[in-house]
mmCIF file of C-alpha atoms in Angstrom:
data_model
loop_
_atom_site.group_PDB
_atom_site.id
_atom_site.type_symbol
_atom_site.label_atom_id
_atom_site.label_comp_id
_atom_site.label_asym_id
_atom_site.label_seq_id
_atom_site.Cartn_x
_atom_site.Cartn_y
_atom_site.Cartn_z
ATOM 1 C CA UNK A 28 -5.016 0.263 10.163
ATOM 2 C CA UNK A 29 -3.883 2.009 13.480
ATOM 3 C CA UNK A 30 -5.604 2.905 16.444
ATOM 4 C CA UNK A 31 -5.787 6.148 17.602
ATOM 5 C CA UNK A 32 -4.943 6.513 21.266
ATOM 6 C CA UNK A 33 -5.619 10.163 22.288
ATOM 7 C CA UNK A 34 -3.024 11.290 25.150
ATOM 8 C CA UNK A 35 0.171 12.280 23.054
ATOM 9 C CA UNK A 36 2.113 11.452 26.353
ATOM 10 C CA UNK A 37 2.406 8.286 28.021
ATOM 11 C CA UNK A 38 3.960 6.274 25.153
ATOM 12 C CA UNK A 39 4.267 2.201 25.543
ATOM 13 C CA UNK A 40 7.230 1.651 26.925
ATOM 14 C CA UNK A 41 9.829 0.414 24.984
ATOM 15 C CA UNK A 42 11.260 -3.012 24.582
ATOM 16 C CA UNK A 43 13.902 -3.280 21.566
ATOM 17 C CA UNK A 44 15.896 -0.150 22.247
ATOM 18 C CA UNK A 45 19.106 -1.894 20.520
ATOM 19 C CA UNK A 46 19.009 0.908 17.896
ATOM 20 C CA UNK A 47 19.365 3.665 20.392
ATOM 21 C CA UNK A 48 21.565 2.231 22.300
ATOM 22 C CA UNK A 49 24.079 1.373 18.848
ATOM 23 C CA UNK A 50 22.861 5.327 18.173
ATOM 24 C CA UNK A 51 24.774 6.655 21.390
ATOM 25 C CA UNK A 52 27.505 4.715 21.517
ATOM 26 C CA UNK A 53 26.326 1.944 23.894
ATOM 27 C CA UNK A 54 27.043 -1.997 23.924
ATOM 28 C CA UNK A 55 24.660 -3.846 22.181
ATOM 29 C CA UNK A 56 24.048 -7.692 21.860
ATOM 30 C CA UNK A 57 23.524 -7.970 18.056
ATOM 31 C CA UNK A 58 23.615 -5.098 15.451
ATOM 32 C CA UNK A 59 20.658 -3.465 14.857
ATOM 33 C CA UNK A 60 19.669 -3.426 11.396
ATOM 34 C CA UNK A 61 16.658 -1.201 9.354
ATOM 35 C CA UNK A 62 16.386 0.226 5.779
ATOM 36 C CA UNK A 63 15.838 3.327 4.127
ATOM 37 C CA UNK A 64 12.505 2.961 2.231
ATOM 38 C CA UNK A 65 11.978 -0.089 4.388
ATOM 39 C CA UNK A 66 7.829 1.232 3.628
ATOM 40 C CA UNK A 67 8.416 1.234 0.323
ATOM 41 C CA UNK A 68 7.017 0.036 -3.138
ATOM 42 C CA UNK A 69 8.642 -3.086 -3.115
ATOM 43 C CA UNK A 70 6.022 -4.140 -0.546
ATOM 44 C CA UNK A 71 2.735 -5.679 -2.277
ATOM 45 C CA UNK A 72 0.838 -4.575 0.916
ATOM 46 C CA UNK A 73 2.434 -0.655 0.541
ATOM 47 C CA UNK A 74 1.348 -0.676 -3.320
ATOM 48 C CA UNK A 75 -1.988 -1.868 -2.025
ATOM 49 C CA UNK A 76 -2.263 0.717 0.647
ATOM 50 C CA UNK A 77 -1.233 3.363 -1.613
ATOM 51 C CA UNK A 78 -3.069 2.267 -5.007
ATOM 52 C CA UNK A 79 -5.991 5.245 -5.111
ATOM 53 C CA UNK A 80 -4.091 7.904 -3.074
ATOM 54 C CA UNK A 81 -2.506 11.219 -4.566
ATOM 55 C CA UNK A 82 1.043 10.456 -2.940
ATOM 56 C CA UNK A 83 0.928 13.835 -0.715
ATOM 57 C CA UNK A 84 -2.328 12.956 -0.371
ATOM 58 C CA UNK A 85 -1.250 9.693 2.094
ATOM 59 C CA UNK A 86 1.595 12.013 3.478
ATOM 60 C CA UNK A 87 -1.126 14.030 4.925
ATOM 61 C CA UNK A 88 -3.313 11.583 6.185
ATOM 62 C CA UNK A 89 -1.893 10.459 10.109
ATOM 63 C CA UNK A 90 -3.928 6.981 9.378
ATOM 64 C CA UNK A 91 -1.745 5.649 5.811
ATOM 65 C CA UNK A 92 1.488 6.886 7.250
ATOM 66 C CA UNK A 93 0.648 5.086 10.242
ATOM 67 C CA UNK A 94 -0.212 1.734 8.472
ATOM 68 C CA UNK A 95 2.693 2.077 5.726
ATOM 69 C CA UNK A 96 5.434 2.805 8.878
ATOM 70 C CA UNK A 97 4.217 -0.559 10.371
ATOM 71 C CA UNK A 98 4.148 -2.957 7.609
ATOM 72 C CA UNK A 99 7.495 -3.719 7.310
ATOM 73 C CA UNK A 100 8.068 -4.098 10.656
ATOM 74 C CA UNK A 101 4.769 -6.761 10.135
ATOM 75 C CA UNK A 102 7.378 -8.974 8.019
ATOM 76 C CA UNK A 103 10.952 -8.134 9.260
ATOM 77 C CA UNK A 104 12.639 -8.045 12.910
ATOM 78 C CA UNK A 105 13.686 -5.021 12.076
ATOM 79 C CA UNK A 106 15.426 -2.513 15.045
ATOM 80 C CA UNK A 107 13.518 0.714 14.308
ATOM 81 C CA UNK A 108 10.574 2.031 12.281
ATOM 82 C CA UNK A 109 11.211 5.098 9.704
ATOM 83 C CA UNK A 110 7.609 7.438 9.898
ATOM 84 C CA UNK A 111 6.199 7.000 6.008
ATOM 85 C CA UNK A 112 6.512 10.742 4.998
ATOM 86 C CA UNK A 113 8.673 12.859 2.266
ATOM 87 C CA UNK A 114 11.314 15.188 2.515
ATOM 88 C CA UNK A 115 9.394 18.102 -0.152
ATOM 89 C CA UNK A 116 6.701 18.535 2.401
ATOM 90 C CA UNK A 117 9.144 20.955 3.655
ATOM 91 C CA UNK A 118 9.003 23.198 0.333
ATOM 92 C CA UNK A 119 5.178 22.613 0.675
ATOM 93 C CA UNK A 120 5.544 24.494 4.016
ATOM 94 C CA UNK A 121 6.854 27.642 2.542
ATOM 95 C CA UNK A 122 4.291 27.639 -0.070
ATOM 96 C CA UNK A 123 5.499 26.272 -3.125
ATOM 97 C CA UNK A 124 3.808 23.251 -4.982
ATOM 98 C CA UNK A 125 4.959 19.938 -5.476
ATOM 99 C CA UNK A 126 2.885 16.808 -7.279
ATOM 100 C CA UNK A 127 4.004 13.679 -7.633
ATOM 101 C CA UNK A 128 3.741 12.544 -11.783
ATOM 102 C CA UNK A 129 3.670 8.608 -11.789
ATOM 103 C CA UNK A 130 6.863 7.414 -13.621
ATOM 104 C CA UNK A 131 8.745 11.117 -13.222
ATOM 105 C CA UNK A 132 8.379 11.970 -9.557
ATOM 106 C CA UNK A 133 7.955 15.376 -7.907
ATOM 107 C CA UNK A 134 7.113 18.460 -10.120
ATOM 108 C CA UNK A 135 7.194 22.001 -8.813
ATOM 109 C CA UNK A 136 4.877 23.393 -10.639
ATOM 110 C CA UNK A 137 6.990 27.341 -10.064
ATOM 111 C CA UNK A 138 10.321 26.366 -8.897
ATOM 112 C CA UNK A 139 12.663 29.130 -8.323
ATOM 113 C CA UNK A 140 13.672 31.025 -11.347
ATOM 114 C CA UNK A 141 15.067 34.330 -10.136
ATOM 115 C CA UNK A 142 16.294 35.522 -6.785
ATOM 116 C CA UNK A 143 13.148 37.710 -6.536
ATOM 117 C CA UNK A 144 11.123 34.481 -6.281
ATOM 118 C CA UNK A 145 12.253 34.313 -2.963
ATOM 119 C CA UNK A 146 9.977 36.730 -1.727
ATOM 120 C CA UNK A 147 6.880 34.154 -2.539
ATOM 121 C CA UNK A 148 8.302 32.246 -0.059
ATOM 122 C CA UNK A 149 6.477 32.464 3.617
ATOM 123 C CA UNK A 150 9.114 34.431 5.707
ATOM 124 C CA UNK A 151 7.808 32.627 8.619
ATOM 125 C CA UNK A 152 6.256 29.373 9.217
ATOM 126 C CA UNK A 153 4.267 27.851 11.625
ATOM 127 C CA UNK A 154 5.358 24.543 11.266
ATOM 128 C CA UNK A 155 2.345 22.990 13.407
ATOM 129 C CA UNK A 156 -0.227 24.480 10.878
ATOM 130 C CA UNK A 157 1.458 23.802 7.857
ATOM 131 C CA UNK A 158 3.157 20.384 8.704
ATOM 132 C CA UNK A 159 0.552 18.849 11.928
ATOM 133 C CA UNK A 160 -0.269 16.073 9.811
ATOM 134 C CA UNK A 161 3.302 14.831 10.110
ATOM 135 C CA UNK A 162 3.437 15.354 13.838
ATOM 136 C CA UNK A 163 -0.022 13.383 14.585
ATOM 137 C CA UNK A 164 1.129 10.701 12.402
ATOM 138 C CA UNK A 165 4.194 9.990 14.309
ATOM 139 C CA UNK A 166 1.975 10.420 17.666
ATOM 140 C CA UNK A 167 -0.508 7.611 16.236
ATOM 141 C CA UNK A 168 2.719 5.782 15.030
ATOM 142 C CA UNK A 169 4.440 5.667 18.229
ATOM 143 C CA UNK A 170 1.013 4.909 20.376
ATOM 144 C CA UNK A 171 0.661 2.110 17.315
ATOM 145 C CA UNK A 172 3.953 0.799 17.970
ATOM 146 C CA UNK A 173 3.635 -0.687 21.053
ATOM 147 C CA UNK A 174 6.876 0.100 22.173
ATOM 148 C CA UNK A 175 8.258 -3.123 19.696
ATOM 149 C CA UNK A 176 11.251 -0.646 18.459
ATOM 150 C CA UNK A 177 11.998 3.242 18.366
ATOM 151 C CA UNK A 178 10.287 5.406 15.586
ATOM 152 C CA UNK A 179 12.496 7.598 13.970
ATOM 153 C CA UNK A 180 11.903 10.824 12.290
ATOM 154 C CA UNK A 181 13.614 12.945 9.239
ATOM 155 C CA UNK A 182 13.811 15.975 7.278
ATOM 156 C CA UNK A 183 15.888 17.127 4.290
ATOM 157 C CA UNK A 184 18.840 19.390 4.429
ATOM 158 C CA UNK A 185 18.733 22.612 3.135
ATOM 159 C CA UNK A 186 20.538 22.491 0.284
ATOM 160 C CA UNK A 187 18.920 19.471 -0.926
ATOM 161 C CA UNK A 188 15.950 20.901 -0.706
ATOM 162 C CA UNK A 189 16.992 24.098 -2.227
ATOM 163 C CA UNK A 190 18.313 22.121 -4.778
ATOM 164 C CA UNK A 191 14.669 20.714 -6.051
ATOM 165 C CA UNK A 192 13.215 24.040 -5.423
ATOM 166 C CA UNK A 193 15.051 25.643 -7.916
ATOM 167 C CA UNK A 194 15.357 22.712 -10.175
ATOM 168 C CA UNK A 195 11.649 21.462 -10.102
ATOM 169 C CA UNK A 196 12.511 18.374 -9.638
ATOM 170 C CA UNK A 197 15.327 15.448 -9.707
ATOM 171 C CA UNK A 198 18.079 16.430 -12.133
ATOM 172 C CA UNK A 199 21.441 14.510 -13.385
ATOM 173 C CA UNK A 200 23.738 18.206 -12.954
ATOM 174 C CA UNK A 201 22.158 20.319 -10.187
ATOM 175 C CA UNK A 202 23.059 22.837 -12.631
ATOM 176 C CA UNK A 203 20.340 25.490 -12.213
ATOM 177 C CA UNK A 204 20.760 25.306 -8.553
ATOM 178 C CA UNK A 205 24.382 24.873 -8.671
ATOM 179 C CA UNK A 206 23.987 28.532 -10.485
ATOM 180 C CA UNK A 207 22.746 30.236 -7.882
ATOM 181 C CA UNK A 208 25.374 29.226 -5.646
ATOM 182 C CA UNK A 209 28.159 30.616 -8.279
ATOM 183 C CA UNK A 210 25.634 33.656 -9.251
ATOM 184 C CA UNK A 211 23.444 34.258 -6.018
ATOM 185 C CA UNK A 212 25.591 33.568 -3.330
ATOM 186 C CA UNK A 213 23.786 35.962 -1.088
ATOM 187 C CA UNK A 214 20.464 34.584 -2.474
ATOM 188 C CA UNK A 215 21.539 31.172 -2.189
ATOM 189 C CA UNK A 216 22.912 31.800 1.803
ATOM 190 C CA UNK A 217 19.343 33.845 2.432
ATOM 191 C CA UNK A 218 16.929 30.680 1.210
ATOM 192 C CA UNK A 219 19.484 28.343 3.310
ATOM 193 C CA UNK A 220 19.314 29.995 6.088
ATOM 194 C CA UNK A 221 15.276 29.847 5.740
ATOM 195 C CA UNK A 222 15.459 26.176 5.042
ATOM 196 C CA UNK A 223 17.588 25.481 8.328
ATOM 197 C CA UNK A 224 15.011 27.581 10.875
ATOM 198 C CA UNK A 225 12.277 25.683 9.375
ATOM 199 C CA UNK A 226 13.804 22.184 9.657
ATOM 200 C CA UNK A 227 14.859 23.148 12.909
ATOM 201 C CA UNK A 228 11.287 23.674 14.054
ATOM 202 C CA UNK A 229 9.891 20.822 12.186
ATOM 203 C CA UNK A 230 12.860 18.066 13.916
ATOM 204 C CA UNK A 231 11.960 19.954 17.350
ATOM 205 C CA UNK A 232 8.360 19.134 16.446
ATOM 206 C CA UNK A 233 8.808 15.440 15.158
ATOM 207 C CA UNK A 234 10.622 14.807 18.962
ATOM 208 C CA UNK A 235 7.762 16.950 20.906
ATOM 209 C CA UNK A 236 5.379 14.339 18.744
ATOM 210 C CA UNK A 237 6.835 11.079 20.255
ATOM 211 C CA UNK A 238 10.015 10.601 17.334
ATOM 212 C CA UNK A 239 12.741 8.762 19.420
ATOM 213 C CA UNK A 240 15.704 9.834 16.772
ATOM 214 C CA UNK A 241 15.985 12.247 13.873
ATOM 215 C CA UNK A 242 17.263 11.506 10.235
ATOM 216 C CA UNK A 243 19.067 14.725 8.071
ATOM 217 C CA UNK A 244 19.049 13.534 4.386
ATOM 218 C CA UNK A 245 21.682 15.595 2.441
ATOM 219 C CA UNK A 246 20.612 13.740 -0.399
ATOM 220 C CA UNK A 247 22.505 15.836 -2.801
ATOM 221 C CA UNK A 248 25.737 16.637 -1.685
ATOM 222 C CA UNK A 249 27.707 14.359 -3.834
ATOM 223 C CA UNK A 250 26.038 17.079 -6.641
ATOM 224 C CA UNK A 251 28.853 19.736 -4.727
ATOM 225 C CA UNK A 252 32.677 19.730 -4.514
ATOM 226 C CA UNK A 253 34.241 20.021 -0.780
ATOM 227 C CA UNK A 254 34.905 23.949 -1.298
ATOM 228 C CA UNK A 255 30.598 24.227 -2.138
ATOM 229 C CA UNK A 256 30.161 21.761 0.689
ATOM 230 C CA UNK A 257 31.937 23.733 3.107
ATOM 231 C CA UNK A 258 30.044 26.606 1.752
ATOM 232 C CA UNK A 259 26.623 25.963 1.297
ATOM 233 C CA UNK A 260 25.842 22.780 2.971
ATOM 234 C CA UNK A 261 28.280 21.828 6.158
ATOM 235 C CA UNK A 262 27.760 25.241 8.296
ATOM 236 C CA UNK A 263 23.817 24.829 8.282
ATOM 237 C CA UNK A 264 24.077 20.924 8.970
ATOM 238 C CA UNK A 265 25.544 22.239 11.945
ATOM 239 C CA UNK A 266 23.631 24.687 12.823
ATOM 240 C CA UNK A 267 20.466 22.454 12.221
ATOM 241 C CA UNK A 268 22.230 20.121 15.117
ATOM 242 C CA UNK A 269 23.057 22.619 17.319
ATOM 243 C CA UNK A 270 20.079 24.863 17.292
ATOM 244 C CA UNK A 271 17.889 21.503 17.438
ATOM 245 C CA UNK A 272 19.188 20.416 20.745
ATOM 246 C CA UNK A 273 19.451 23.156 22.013
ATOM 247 C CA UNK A 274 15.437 23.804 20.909
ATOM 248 C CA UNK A 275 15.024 20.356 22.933
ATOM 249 C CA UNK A 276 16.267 20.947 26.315
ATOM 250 C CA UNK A 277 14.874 24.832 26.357
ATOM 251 C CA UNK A 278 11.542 23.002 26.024
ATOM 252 C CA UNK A 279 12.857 19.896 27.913
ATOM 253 C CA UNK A 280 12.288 17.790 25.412
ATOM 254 C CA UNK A 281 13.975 14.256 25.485
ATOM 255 C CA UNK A 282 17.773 14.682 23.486
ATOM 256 C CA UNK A 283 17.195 12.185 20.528
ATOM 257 C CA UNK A 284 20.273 10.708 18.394
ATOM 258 C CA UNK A 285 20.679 12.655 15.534
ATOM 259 C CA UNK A 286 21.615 10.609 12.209
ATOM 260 C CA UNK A 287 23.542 12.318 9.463
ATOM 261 C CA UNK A 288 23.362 11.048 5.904
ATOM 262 C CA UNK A 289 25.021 13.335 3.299
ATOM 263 C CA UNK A 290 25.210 10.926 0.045
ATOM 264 C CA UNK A 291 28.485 10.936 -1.954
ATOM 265 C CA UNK A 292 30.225 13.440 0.791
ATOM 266 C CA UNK A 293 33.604 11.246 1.022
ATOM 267 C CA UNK A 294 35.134 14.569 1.023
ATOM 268 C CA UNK A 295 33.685 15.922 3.728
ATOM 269 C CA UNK A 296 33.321 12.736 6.444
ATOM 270 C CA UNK A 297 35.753 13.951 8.617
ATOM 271 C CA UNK A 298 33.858 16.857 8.981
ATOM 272 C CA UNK A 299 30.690 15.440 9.506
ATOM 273 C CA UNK A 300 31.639 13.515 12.265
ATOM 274 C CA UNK A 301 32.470 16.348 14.368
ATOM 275 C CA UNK A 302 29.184 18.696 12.653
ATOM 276 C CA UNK A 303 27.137 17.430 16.089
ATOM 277 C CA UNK A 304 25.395 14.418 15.357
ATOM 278 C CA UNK A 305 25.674 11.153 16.960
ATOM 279 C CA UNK A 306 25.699 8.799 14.056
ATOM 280 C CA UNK A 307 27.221 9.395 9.969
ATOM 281 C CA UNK A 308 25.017 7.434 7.704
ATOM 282 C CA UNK A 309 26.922 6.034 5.060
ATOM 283 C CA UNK A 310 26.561 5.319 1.437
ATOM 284 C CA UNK A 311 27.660 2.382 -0.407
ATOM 285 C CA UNK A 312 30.882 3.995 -2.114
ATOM 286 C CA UNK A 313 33.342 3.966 0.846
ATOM 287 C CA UNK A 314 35.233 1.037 2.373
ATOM 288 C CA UNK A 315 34.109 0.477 6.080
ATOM 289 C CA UNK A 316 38.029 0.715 7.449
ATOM 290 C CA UNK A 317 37.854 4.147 5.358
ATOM 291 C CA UNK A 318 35.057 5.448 6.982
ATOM 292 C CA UNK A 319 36.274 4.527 10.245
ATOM 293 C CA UNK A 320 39.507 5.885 9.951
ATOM 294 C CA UNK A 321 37.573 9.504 8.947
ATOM 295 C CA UNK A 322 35.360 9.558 11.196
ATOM 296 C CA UNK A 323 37.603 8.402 14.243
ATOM 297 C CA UNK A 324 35.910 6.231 17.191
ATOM 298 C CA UNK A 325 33.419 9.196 18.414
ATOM 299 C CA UNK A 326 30.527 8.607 16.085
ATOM 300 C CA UNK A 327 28.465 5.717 15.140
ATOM 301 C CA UNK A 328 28.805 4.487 11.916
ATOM 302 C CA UNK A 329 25.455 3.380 9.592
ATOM 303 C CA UNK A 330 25.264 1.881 6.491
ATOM 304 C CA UNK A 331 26.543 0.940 3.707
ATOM 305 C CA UNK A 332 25.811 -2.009 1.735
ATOM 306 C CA UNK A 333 24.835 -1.565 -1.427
ATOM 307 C CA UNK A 334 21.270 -1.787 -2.167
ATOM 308 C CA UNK A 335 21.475 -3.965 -5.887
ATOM 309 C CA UNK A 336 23.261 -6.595 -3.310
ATOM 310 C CA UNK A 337 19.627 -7.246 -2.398
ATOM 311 C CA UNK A 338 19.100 -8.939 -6.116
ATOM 312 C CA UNK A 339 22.107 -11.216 -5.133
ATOM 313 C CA UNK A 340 21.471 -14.939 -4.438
ATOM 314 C CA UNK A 341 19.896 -15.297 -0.068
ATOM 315 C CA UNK A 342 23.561 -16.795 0.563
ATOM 316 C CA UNK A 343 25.363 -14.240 -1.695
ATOM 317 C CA UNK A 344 23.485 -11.679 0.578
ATOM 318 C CA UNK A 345 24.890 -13.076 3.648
ATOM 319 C CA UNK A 346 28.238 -13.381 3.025
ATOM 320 C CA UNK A 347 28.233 -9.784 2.261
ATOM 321 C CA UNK A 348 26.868 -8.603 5.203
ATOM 322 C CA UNK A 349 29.159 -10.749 7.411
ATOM 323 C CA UNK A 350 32.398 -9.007 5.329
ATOM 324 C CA UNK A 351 30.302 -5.645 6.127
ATOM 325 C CA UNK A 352 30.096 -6.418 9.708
ATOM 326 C CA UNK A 353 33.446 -7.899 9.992
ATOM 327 C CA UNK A 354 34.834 -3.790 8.093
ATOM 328 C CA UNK A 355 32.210 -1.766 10.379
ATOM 329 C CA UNK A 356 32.529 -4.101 14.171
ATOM 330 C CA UNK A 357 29.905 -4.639 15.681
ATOM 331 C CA UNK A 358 29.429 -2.030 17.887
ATOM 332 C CA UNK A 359 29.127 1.761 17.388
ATOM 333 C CA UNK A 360 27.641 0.689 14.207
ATOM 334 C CA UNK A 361 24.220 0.270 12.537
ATOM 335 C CA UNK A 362 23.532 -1.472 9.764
ATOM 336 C CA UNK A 363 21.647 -0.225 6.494
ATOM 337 C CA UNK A 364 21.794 -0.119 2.877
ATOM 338 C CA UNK A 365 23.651 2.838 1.425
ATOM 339 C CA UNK A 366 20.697 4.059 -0.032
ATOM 340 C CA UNK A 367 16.898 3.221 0.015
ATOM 341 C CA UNK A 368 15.386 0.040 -1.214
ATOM 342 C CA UNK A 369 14.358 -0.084 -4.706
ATOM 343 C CA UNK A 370 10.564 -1.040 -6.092
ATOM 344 C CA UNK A 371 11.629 -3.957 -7.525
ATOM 345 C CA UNK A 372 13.400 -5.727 -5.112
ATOM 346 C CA UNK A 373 12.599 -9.234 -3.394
ATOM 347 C CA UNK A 374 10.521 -8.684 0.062
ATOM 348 C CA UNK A 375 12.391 -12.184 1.061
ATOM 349 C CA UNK A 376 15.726 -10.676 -0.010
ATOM 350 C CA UNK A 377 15.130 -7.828 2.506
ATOM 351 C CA UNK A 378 14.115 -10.733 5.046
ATOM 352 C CA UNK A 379 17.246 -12.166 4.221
ATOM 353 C CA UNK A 380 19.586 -8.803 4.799
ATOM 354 C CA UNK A 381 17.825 -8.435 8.032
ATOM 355 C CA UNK A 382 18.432 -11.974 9.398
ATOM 356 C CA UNK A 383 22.249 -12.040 8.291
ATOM 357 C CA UNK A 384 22.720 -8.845 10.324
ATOM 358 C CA UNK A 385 21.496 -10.040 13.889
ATOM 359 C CA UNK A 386 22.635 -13.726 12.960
ATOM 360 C CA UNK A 387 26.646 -12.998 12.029
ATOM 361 C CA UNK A 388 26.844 -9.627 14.400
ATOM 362 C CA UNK A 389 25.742 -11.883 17.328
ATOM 363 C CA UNK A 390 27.854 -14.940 16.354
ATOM 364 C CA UNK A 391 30.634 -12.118 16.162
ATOM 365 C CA UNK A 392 30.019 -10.805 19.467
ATOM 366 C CA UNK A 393 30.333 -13.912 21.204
ATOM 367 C CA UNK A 394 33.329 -15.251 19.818
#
C-alpha cells in the first residue's frame, strides 16, 4: 500500500512521458498504450483489495485508490495510470445518494422525479469538502508513482450524469431522462448547466492535485440523436474545456491534455474534434480511416479496439492490434480499448494487448 509523502508539490519527475507527448500531438517512439478499467475486477489482486469494502467506501479512502491505480501498472508496461475513482461521486457532491448493489450496480436511492427536485440539489458546491478524498488520492498517487508514467484524471459529462440522476441507475432507453429533455427543456438546461460548473471545479481540482491529463466520459451519448447532442450535451462539453483551461492558467496551473470520450457519438465526431480538447477517445464501432477522416489531422486519436478481442487467442490479439495500428498510424494516436475491460477477462490477455501495441507501433516506426 502507498506511502504518503506530505508536500503536494515537488512531484518525482517524470520518466515515460510517451502518453503526453502522443496527447499533444508530439513524435513518439512507440505508441503508448493503457486501458479503461485497467484497475479493474478482472485483477485477482483488485478483487482482493476490494473484497470487505462498501465500493464508495474505497473511493473515499486516498490509501485503496492509491493501491488499486498502481496494480496494473505492477503487471503491465503500461503508458499512463487512470486514478481508481467513479464518475457518480459527482451526484454524491450535490447531495444525492448513490450505493453500489452487488450484481445491479449504482442505486439512487431519490433520483430525480420532478423538476422541483432540483431544488434538493446544493446550488453551490465546494468541491474540496465534498470531493478532497479524490484530490489527496491522486496527490498520494502521483508521489506513489515515482514518476514511472503520467496519472490521469476524469469526470463524467453532464448529461451522463444527469442521465443516472434521473434514472437511478443504468437503463437500456434513457427514457425517463430522455423525458425531461423533450418535457423540461429549461429544467433539463438548468441541472446541466449545474453539472458543468461543478465538473469544472472538480477537473481544475484533480490538476491543482498533481493529475497530469483529464478524462470527460460522455458515457451516454449514443442514448441521444445528433439534434439532442447538439442540444444537451456538445455546448457544455465545450464549455467544460474552455472554462477548465481557462480555470488553469488564472490559477497558473500546468495546461493538461484534455481527453474526450463520448461513446456511440459517430454523429457528432466532427464536432468533437474542434469542442477544445486535445485527444477524441474512440469506441469500438468506427473504422480508424473513418475517424480520421472526421476528425481531420488536429486531434489525437484514442482507442478503439474492441474489448471481447481480449477473449481472442494471444496471436489473434496481435494481429488485431497491428491492423489497428496500421488504420490509426502511429503517431497522433493512443491506443485503448473502445470501452473498459470486462471482469472476466484474462490478466495475460491484457499483457498481451499491451505488448502488441509497443512491439508492432515501434517495428512500424522504424520501417
Amino acid at each position: 500500500i502507498c506511502s504518503f509523502i506530505h508536500s503536494p508539490k515537488g512531484f518525482p519527475k517524470l520518466k515515460n512521458d510517451t502518453f503526453l507527448r502522443a496527447a499533444r500531438g508530439e513524435e513518439t517512439e512507440h505508441t503508448p498504450v493503457w486501458c479503461m478499467r485497467q484497475a479493474g475486477r478482472y485483477l485477482p489482486e483488485f478483487r482482493e483489495t476490494r473484497a470487505a469494502q462498501d465500493f464508495f467506501a474505497t473511493c473515499r479512502s486516498p490509501k485503496l485508490c492509491c493501491e488499486l491505480t498502481l496494480q496494473p501498472l505492477r503487471r503491465f508496461p503500461l503508458d499512463a495510470a487512470i486514478i481508481f475513482s467513479d464518475i457518480l461521486v459527482v451526484p454524491q457532491a450535490l447531495g444525492m445518494e448513490v450505493v453500489m448493489v452487488p450484481g445491479k450496480g449504482p442505486i439512487f436511492t431519490e433520483p430525480l422525479k420532478e423538476v422541483e427536485d432540483l431544488l434538493k440539489l446544493r446550488q453551490k458546491v465546494d468541491v474540496t469538502a465534498e470531493l478532497g478524498y479524490v484530490f489527496q488520492a491522486i496527490t498520494l498517487t502521483r508521489h506513489s508513482l515515482e514518476g514511472r508514467v503520467p496519472l490521469i484524471g476524469f469526470s463524467g459529462a453532464p448529461w451522463t450524469l444527469m442521465s443516472y440522476m434521473i434514472e437511478g441507475g443504468g437503463s437500456t432507453t434513457m427514457a425517463k431522462a430522455k423525458s425531461w429533455l423533450y418535457r423540461h427543456p429549461e429544467a433539463s438546461h438548468r441541472l446541466l448547466r449545474l453539472l458543468a460548473d461543478v465538473i469544472t471545479d472538480y477537473l481544475v481540482g484533480q490538476v491543482a492535485a498533481g493529475a497530469q491529463a483529464l478524462q470527460l466520459f460522455e458515457s451516454h451519448a449514443g442514448h441521444l440523436g445528433p439534434e439532442q447532442f447538439q442540444d444537451f450535451a456538445l455546448p457544455y462539453i465545450r464549455d467544460i474545456a474552455q472554462a477548465v483551461k481557462s480555470k488553469l492558467k488564472e490559477e497558473a496551473l500546468p495546461l493538461v491534455p484534455m481527453i474526450i470520450f463520448a461513446k456511440d457519438a459517430h454523429y457528432a465526431l466532427h464536432d468533437l474534434a474542434h469542442a477544445g480538447y486535445e485527444v477524441v477517445g474512440l469506441d469500438w464501432t468506427i473504422q480508424p480511416q473513418e475517424a480520421r477522416a472526421q476528425t481531420g489531422k488536429d486531434v489525437t486519436l484514442q482507442g478503439n479496439l474492441d474489448p471481447c478481442a481480449l477473449y481472442a487467442p494471444k496471436e489473434k490479439i496481435g494481429e488485431l492490434v497491428k491492423k489497428m495500428l496500421e488504420g490509426f498510424g502511429t503517431q497522433r494516436y493512443i491506443a485503448n480499448l473502445g470501452h473498459g475491460l470486462y471482469p472476466d477477462m484474462s490478466p495475460e490477455h491484457v499483457g498481451a494487448f499491451v505488448e502488441a501495441v509497443h512491439a508492432h507501433s515501434r517495428h512500424i516506426n522504424k520501417h
